[in-house]
PDB file of C-alpha atoms in Angstrom:
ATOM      1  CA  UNK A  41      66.689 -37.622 -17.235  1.00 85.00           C
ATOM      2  CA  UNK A  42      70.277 -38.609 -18.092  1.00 82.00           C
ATOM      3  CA  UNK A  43      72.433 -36.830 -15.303  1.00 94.00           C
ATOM      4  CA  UNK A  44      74.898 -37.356 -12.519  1.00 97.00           C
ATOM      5  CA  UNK A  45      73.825 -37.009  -8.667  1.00 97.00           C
ATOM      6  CA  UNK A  46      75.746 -35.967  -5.479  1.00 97.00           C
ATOM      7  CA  UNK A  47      74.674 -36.079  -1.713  1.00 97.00           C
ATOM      8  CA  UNK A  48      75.080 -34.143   0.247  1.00 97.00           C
ATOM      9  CA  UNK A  49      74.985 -30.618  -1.550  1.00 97.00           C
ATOM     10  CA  UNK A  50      77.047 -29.255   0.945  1.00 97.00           C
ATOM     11  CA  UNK A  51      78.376 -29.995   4.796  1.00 97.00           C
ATOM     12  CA  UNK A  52      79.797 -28.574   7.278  1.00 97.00           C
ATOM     13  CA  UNK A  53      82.125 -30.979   9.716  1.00 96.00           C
ATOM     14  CA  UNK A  54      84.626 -31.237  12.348  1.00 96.00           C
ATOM     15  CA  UNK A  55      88.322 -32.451  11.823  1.00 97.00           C
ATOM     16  CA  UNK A  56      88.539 -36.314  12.239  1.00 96.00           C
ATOM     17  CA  UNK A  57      84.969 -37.442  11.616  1.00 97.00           C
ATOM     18  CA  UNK A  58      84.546 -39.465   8.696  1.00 97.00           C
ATOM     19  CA  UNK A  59      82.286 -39.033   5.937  1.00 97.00           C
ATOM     20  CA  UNK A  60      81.006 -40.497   3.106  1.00 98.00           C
ATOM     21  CA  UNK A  61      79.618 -38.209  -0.528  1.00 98.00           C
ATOM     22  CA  UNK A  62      77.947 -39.991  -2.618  1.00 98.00           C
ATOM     23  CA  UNK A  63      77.791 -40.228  -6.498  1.00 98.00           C
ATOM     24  CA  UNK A  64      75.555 -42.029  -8.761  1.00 98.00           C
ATOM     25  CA  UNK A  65      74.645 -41.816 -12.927  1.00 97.00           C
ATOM     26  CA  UNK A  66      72.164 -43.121 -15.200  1.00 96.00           C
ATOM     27  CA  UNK A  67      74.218 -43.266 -17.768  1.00 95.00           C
ATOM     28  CA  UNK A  68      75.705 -46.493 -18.102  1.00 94.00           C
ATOM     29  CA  UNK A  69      78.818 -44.983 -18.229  1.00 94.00           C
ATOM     30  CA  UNK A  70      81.592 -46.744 -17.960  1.00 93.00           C
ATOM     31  CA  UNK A  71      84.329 -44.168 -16.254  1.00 94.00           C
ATOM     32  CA  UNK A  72      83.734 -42.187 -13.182  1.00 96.00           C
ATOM     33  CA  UNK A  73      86.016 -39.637 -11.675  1.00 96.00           C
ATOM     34  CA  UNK A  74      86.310 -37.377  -8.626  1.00 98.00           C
ATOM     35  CA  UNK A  75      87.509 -33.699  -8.432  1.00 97.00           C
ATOM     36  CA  UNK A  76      88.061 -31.101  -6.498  1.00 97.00           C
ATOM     37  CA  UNK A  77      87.896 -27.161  -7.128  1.00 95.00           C
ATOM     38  CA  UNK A  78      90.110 -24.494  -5.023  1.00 94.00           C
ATOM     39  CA  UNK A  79      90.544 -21.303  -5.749  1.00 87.00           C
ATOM     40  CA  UNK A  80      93.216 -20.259  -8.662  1.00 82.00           C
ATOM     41  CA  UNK A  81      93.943 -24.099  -8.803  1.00 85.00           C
ATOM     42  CA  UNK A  82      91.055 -25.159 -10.809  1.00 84.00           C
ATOM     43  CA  UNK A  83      90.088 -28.873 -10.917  1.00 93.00           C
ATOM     44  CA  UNK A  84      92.258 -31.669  -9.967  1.00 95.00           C
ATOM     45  CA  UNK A  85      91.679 -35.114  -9.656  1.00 95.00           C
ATOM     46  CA  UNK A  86      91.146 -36.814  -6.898  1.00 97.00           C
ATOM     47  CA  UNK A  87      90.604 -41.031  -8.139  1.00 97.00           C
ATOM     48  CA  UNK A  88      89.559 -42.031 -11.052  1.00 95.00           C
ATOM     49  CA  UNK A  89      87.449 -45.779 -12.164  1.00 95.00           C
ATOM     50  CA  UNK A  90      87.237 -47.330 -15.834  1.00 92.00           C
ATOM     51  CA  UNK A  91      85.258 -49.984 -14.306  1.00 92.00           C
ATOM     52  CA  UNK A  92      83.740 -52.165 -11.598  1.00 93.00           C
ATOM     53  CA  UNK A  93      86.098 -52.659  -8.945  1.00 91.00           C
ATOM     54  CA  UNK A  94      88.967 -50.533 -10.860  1.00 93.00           C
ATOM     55  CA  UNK A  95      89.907 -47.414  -9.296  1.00 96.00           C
ATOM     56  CA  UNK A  96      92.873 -45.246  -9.625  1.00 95.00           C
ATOM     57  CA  UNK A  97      94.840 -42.486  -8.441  1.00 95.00           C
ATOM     58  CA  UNK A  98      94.455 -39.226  -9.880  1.00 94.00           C
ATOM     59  CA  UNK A  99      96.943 -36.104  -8.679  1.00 92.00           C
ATOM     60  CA  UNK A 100      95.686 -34.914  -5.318  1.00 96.00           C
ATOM     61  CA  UNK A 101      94.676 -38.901  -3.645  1.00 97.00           C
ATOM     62  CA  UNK A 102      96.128 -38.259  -0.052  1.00 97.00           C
ATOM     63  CA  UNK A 103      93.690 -38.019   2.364  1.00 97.00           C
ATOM     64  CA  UNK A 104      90.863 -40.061  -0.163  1.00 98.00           C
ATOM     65  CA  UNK A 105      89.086 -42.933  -0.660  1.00 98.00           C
ATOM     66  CA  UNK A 106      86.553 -44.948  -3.149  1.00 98.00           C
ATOM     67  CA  UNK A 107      85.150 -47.384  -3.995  1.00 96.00           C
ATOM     68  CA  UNK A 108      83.336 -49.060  -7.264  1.00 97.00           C
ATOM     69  CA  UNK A 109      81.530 -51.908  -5.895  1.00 97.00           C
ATOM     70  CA  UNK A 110      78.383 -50.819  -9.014  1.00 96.00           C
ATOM     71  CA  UNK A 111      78.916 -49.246 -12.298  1.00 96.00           C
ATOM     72  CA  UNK A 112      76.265 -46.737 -10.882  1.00 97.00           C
ATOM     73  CA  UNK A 113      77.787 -45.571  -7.724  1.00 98.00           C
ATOM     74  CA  UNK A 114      81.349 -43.942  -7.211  1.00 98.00           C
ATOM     75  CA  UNK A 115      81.160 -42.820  -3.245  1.00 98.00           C
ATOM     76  CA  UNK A 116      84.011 -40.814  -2.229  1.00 98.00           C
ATOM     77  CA  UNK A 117      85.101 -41.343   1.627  1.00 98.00           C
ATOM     78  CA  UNK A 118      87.125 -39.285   3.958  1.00 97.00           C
ATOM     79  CA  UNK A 119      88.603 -41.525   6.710  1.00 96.00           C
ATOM     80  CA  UNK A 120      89.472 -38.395   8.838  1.00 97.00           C
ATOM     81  CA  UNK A 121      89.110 -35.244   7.726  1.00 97.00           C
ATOM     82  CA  UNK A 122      91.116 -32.407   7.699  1.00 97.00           C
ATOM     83  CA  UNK A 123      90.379 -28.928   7.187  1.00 97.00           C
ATOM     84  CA  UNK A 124      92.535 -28.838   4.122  1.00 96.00           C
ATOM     85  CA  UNK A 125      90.150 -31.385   2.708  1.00 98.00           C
ATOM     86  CA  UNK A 126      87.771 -27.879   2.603  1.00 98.00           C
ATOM     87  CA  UNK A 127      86.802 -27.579  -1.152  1.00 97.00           C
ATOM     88  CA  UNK A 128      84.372 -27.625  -3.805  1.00 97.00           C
ATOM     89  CA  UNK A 129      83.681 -31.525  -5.150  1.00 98.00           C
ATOM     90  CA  UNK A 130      82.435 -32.602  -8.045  1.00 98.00           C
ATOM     91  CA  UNK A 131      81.648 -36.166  -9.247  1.00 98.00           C
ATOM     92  CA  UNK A 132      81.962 -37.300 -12.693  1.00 96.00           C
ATOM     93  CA  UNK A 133      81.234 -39.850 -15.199  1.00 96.00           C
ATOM     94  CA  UNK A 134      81.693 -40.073 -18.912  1.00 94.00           C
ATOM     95  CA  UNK A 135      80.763 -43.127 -21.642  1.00 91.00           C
ATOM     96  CA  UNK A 136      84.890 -44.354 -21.811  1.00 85.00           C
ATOM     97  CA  UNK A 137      88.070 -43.330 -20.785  1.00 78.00           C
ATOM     98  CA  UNK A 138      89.263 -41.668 -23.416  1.00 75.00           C
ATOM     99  CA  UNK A 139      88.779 -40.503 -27.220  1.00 72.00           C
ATOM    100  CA  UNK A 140      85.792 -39.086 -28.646  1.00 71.00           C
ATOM    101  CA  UNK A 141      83.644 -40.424 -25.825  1.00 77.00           C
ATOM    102  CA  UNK A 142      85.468 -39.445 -22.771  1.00 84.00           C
ATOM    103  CA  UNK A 143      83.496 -35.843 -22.214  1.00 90.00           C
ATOM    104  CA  UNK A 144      83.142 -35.555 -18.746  1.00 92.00           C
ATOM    105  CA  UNK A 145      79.601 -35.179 -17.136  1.00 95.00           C
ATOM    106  CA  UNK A 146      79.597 -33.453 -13.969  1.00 96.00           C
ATOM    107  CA  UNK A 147      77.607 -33.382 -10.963  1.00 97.00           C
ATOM    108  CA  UNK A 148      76.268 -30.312  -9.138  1.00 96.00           C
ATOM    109  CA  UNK A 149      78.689 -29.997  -6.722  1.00 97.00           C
ATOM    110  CA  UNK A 150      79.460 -30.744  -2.961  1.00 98.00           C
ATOM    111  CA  UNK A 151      80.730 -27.591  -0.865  1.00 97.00           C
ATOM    112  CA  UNK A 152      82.425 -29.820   2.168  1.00 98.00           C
ATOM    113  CA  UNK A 153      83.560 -27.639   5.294  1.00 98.00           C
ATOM    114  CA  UNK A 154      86.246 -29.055   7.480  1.00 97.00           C
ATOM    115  CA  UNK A 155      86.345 -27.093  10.723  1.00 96.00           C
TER     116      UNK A 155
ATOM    117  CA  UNK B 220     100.579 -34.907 -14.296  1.00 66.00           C
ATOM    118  CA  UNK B 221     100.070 -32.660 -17.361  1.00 74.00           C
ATOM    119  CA  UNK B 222     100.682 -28.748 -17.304  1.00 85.00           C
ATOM    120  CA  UNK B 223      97.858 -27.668 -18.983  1.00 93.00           C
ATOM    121  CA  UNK B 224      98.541 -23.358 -18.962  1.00 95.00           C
ATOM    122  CA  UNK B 225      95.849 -21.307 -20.273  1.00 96.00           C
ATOM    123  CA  UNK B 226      96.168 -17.874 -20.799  1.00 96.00           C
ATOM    124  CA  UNK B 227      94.831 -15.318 -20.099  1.00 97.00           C
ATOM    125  CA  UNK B 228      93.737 -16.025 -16.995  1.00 95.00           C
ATOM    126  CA  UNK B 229      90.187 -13.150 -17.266  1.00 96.00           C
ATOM    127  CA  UNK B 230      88.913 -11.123 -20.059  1.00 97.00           C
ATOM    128  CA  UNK B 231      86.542  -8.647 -20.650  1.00 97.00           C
ATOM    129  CA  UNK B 232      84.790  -8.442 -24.148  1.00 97.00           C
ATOM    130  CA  UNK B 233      82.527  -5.481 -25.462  1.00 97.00           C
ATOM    131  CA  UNK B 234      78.950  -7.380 -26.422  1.00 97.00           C
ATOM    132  CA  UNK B 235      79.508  -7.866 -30.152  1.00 97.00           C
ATOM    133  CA  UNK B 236      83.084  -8.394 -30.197  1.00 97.00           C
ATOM    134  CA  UNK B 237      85.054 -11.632 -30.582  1.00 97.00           C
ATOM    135  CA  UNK B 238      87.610 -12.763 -28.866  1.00 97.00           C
ATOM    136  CA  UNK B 239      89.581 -16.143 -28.054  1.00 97.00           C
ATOM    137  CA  UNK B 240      91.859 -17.401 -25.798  1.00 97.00           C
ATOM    138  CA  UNK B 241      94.752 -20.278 -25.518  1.00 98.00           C
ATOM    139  CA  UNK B 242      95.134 -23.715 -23.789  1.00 97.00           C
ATOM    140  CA  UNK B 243      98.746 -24.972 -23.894  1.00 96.00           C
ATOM    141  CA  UNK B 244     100.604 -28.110 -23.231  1.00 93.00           C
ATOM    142  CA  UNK B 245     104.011 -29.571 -23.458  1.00 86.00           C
ATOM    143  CA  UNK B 246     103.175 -32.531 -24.791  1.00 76.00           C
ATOM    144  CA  UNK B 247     100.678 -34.369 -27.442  1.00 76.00           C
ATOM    145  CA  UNK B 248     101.241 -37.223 -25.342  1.00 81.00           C
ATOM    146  CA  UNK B 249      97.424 -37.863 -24.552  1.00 84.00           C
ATOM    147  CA  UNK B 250      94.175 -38.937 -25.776  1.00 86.00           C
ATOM    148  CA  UNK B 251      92.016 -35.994 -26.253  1.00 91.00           C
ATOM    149  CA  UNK B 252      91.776 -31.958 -25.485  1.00 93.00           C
ATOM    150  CA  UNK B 253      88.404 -31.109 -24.239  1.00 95.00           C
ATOM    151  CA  UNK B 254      87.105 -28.235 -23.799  1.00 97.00           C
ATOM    152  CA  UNK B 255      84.489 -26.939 -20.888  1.00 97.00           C
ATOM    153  CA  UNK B 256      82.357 -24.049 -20.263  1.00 97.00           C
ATOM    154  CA  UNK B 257      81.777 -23.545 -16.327  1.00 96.00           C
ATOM    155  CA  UNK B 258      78.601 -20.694 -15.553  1.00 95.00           C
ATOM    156  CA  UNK B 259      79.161 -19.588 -11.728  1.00 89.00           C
ATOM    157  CA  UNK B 260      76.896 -21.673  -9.414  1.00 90.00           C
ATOM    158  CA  UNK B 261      76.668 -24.323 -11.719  1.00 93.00           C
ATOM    159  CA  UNK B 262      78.794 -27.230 -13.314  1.00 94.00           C
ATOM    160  CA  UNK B 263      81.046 -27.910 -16.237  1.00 95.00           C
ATOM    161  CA  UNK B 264      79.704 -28.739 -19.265  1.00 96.00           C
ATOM    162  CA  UNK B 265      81.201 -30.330 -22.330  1.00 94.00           C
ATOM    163  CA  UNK B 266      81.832 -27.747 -24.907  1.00 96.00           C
ATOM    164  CA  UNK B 267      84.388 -29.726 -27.239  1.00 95.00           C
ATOM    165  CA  UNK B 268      86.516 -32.967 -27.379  1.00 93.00           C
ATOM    166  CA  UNK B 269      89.168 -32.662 -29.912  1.00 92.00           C
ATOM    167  CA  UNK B 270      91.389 -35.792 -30.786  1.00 88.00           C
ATOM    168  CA  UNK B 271      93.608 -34.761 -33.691  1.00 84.00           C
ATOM    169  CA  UNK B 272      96.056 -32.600 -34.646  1.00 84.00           C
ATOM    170  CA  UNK B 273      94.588 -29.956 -36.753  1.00 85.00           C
ATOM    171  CA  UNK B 274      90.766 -30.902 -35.411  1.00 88.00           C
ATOM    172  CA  UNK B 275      88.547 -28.258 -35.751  1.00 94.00           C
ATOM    173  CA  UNK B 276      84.772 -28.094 -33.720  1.00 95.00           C
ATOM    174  CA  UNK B 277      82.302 -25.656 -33.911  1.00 96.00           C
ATOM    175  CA  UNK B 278      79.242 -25.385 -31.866  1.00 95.00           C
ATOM    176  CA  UNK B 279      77.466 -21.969 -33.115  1.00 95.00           C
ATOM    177  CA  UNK B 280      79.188 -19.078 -31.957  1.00 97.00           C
ATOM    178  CA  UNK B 281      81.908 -20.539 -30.356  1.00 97.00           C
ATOM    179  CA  UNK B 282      84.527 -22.944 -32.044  1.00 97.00           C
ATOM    180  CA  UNK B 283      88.259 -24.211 -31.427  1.00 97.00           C
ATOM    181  CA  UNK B 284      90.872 -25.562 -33.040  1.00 97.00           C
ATOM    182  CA  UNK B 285      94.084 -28.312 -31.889  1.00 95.00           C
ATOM    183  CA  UNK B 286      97.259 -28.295 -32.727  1.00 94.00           C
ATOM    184  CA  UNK B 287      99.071 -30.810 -31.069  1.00 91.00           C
ATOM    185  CA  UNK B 288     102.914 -30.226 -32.624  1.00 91.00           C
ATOM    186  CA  UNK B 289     102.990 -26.987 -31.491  1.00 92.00           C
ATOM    187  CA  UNK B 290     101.397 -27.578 -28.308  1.00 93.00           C
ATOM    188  CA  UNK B 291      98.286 -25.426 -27.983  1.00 95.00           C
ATOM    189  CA  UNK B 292      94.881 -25.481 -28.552  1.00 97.00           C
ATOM    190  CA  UNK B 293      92.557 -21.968 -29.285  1.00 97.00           C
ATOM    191  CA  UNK B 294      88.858 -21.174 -28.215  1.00 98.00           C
ATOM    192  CA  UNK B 295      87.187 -18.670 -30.351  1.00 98.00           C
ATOM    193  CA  UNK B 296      83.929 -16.797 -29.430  1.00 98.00           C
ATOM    194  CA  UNK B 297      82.554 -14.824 -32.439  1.00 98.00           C
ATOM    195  CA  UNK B 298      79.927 -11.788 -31.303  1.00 97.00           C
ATOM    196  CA  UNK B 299      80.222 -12.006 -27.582  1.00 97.00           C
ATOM    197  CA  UNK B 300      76.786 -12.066 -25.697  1.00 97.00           C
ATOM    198  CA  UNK B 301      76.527 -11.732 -22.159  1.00 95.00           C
ATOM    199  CA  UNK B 302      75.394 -15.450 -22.052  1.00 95.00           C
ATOM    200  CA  UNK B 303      78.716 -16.321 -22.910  1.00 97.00           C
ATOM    201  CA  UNK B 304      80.460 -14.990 -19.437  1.00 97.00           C
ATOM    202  CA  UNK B 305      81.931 -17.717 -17.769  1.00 97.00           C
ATOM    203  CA  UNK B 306      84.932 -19.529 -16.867  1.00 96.00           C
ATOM    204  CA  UNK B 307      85.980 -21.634 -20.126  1.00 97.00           C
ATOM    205  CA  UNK B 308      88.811 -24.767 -19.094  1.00 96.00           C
ATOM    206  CA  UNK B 309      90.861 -26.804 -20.720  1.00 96.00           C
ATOM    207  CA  UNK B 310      91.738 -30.013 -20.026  1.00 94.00           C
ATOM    208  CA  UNK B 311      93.905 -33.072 -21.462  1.00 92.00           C
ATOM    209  CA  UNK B 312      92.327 -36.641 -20.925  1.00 90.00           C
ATOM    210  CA  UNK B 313      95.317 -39.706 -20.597  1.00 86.00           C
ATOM    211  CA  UNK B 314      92.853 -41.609 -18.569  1.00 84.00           C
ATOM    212  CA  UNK B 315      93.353 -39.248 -15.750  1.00 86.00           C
ATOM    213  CA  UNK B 316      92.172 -35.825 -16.750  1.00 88.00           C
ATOM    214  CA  UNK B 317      94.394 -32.621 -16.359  1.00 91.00           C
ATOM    215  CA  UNK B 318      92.443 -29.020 -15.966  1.00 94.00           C
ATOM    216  CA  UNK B 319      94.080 -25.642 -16.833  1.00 94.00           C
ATOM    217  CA  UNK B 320      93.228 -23.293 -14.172  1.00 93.00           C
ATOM    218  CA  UNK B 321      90.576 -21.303 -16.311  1.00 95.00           C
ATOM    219  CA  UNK B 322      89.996 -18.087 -18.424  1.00 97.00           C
ATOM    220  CA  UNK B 323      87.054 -16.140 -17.212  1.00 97.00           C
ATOM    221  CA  UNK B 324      85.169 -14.544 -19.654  1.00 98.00           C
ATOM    222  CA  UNK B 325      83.183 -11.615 -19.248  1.00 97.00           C
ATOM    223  CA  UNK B 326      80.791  -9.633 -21.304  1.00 97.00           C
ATOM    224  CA  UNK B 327      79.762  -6.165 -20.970  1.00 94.00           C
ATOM    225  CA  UNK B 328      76.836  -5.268 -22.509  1.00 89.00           C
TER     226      UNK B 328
END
């Protein structure tokens, strides 16, 4: 089944502790992306990768890392969390970067709790 | 960053009726419109990508149109069921993707 994974679903943590989420597809696709969902905010991107070993910035990066070591994998990494780093995640990867192809296909979600 | 407004922010729709709703943007500076449908507990899901100006997409009862001089893009949902309730978004794609906040839909039966 073609589909986009996240671990964990949700966690609850303390300010400072790092953590790692991880993302992964079976899609072969080539552009992955990370977001995050507040309330009355809606999504905003958090880094975004049109390839192995090419990551960018998207509007919210403070506080965020990745990497894109695979074309599979996209883990998102939070050096030291802070509890304004609570939020809804969601991974995402789509076929190219733009045009016709660039729907995005989401994960199910991470609910991360910074405490 | 793109301001991607849509508007209104929540409906409610009588079962049977139609409504739609706007995404707007201030400029056609980008690569595609795309359109999502977002049911609470679960994830977005691709509803439309739209690339040129005057594109129309239809995907049974739902369909939208672009119109990129003017700045705005429409959602139409003809005979509302209560399947359709959910948070609709709007989003322009220049590599990095910009959301609209949302217009939740909501249909009484």
């Amino acid at each position: 089944e073609a589909q986009v994974t996240q671990n964990p679903r949700y966690l609850i943590t303390v300010t400072g502790k790092k953590l790692t989420v991880t993302c992964s597809q079976n899609m072969n696709h080539e552009y992955m992306s990370w977001y995050r969902q507040d309330p009355g905010l809606g999504l905003r991107q958090i880094y975004y990768s049109m390839n192995v070993e090419v990551t960018d910035k998207g509007d919210v990066p403070e506080g965020y890392k990745v990497s894109r070591k695979e074309k599979r994998n996209f883990p998102l990494i939070l050096e030291s969390p802070s509890p304004n780093q609570t939020s809804l995640y969601f991974c995402a990867s789509s076929l190219n970067p733009a045009g016709a192809e660039g729907e995005q296909f989401f994960g199910p979600g991470t609910r991360l709790t910074v405490l | 960053i793109l301001n991607v407004e849509q508007s209104p922010q929540s409906l409610h729709v009588q079962e049977g009726d139609s409504t739609n709703f706007t995404c707007s943007f201030p400029s056609s500076n980008f690569y595609a419109l795309h359109w999502y449908r977002w049911e609470t507990a679960k994830s977005p899901e691709a509803l439309f990508v739209m690339t040129l100006n005057g594109d129309e997409k239809k995907k049974g009862r739902i369909s939208a149109t672009l119109n990129t001089k003017e700045g705005y893009s429409y959602l139409y949902i003809k005979g509302s069921q209560p399947e359709d309730s959910a948070t609709y978004l709007c989003a322009l794609n220049d590599y990095k993707l910009s959301f609209g906040a949302g217009t939740t839909v909501t249909v009484r039966a």
